[in-house]
XYZ file of C-alpha atoms in Angstrom:
155
model
C -35.528 -70.400 -42.495
C -33.469 -70.120 -39.333
C -32.508 -67.003 -37.408
C -29.192 -67.359 -35.588
C -27.821 -64.851 -33.097
C -24.252 -65.150 -31.875
C -22.361 -63.211 -29.271
C -22.297 -62.157 -25.683
C -23.659 -58.618 -25.873
C -25.594 -56.772 -23.228
C -28.980 -57.889 -24.595
C -28.160 -61.594 -24.683
C -30.243 -62.545 -21.631
C -33.307 -60.618 -22.792
C -33.027 -62.169 -26.265
C -32.769 -65.655 -24.735
C -35.857 -64.997 -22.617
C -37.826 -63.693 -25.607
C -36.898 -66.755 -27.688
C -38.060 -69.002 -24.850
C -41.257 -67.047 -24.108
C -42.309 -66.961 -27.756
C -41.268 -70.598 -28.324
C -39.296 -69.646 -31.412
C -38.173 -73.047 -32.648
C -36.425 -71.617 -35.717
C -34.264 -69.209 -33.682
C -30.909 -70.087 -32.144
C -28.827 -68.106 -29.692
C -25.213 -69.222 -29.837
C -22.274 -68.114 -27.704
C -19.477 -65.833 -28.814
C -17.782 -67.171 -31.951
C -14.019 -67.680 -31.573
C -11.819 -65.704 -33.962
C -10.568 -68.924 -35.589
C -14.065 -69.775 -36.892
C -15.585 -66.289 -37.105
C -15.116 -65.828 -40.862
C -16.645 -69.241 -41.571
C -19.617 -68.377 -39.364
C -20.234 -65.116 -41.225
C -19.903 -66.782 -44.617
C -22.518 -69.338 -43.590
C -25.131 -66.595 -43.239
C -27.526 -65.275 -45.866
C -27.630 -61.823 -44.262
C -26.091 -60.078 -41.269
C -27.541 -57.846 -38.559
C -25.785 -54.679 -37.457
C -27.278 -52.608 -34.649
C -26.549 -49.433 -32.762
C -28.478 -48.229 -29.733
C -30.610 -45.110 -29.637
C -28.978 -42.023 -28.228
C -25.425 -42.576 -29.367
C -25.619 -41.151 -32.883
C -22.497 -39.146 -33.556
C -20.730 -40.666 -30.550
C -20.219 -44.239 -31.672
C -20.388 -46.321 -34.836
C -20.666 -50.123 -35.092
C -17.300 -51.188 -36.482
C -18.747 -54.648 -37.102
C -20.302 -53.146 -40.244
C -16.916 -53.332 -41.973
C -16.476 -56.990 -41.027
C -19.955 -57.747 -42.348
C -19.261 -55.904 -45.607
C -16.089 -57.954 -46.048
C -17.955 -61.237 -46.465
C -20.266 -59.850 -49.131
C -23.585 -60.426 -47.425
C -26.543 -58.036 -47.277
C -26.822 -56.012 -44.099
C -29.963 -55.596 -42.019
C -29.306 -52.463 -39.997
C -31.230 -51.594 -36.832
C -30.815 -48.014 -35.639
C -32.498 -44.688 -35.073
C -33.686 -42.885 -38.217
C -30.889 -40.310 -37.975
C -27.976 -42.717 -37.537
C -24.897 -42.802 -39.725
C -25.405 -46.579 -39.937
C -28.714 -46.075 -41.731
C -27.147 -43.587 -44.110
C -24.245 -45.884 -45.014
C -26.440 -48.946 -45.586
C -29.124 -47.189 -47.612
C -26.918 -44.856 -49.663
C -24.623 -47.699 -50.693
C -27.407 -50.187 -51.452
C -25.814 -52.875 -49.280
C -28.885 -53.874 -47.314
C -32.010 -52.684 -45.568
C -32.600 -50.379 -42.628
C -35.159 -50.947 -39.863
C -35.923 -48.667 -36.963
C -35.009 -50.079 -33.566
C -37.973 -51.858 -32.016
C -39.825 -52.432 -35.305
C -40.371 -56.193 -35.096
C -42.917 -56.222 -37.915
C -40.522 -54.243 -40.099
C -37.825 -56.826 -39.413
C -40.131 -59.728 -40.273
C -41.209 -57.979 -43.467
C -37.597 -57.294 -44.410
C -36.591 -60.926 -43.939
C -39.568 -62.119 -46.003
C -38.600 -59.732 -48.830
C -34.973 -60.851 -48.782
C -36.024 -64.511 -48.934
C -38.466 -63.791 -51.782
C -35.817 -61.998 -53.864
C -32.668 -64.138 -53.955
C -31.214 -62.241 -56.930
C -31.698 -58.866 -55.237
C -30.321 -60.217 -51.975
C -27.250 -61.580 -53.755
C -26.756 -58.232 -55.526
C -26.819 -56.383 -52.184
C -24.173 -58.771 -50.879
C -21.969 -58.224 -53.920
C -22.402 -54.477 -53.511
C -21.396 -54.797 -49.847
C -18.063 -56.343 -50.791
C -17.534 -53.768 -53.545
C -18.188 -50.896 -51.126
C -15.701 -52.332 -48.651
C -13.017 -52.593 -51.327
C -13.612 -49.156 -52.863
C -14.404 -47.043 -49.805
C -12.953 -48.772 -46.749
C -9.836 -50.616 -47.902
C -6.562 -50.037 -46.067
C -5.288 -48.021 -49.035
C -8.347 -45.757 -49.111
C -8.479 -45.331 -45.335
C -4.725 -44.725 -45.196
C -5.000 -41.956 -47.789
C -7.801 -40.312 -45.814
C -5.699 -40.360 -42.646
C -2.717 -39.019 -44.563
C -4.844 -36.182 -45.983
C -5.999 -35.269 -42.468
C -2.412 -35.253 -41.226
C -1.373 -33.012 -44.139
C -4.099 -30.555 -43.112
C -2.650 -30.576 -39.604
C 0.740 -29.591 -41.023
C -0.918 -26.559 -42.610
C -2.321 -25.447 -39.262
C -5.916 -26.059 -40.261
């Protein structure tokens, strides 16, 4: 088992320090992945993390969820209990939700995913299905069109 983080987000330095302090030999922190190899990097994963900070529910949503759904991998979502991210992941059966800061919950989740390869694969397949049926360009375009039609009616 290897845990790999990629990116250059605001928590990168604190994650690097925690990996070093805890001597986590099975954890890698890699730099930002270039667009040319991004899809390959995602497809090389068994599961994908999507996070959103506390206090921004209703203000922001992690658009990376859609990219993660596209590669058909289960999602491990970190957020507050009331986040839209949690709702989308749990209601669609595309992964597992963990409250921000719950390290033991994360470890337990990873152990369960490893122990249930068939269930993990099914969540990944469901992720791709949800992307295609709920978030495709055709579906999203129709939703935008419907909103614009409402605007024409003065609603």
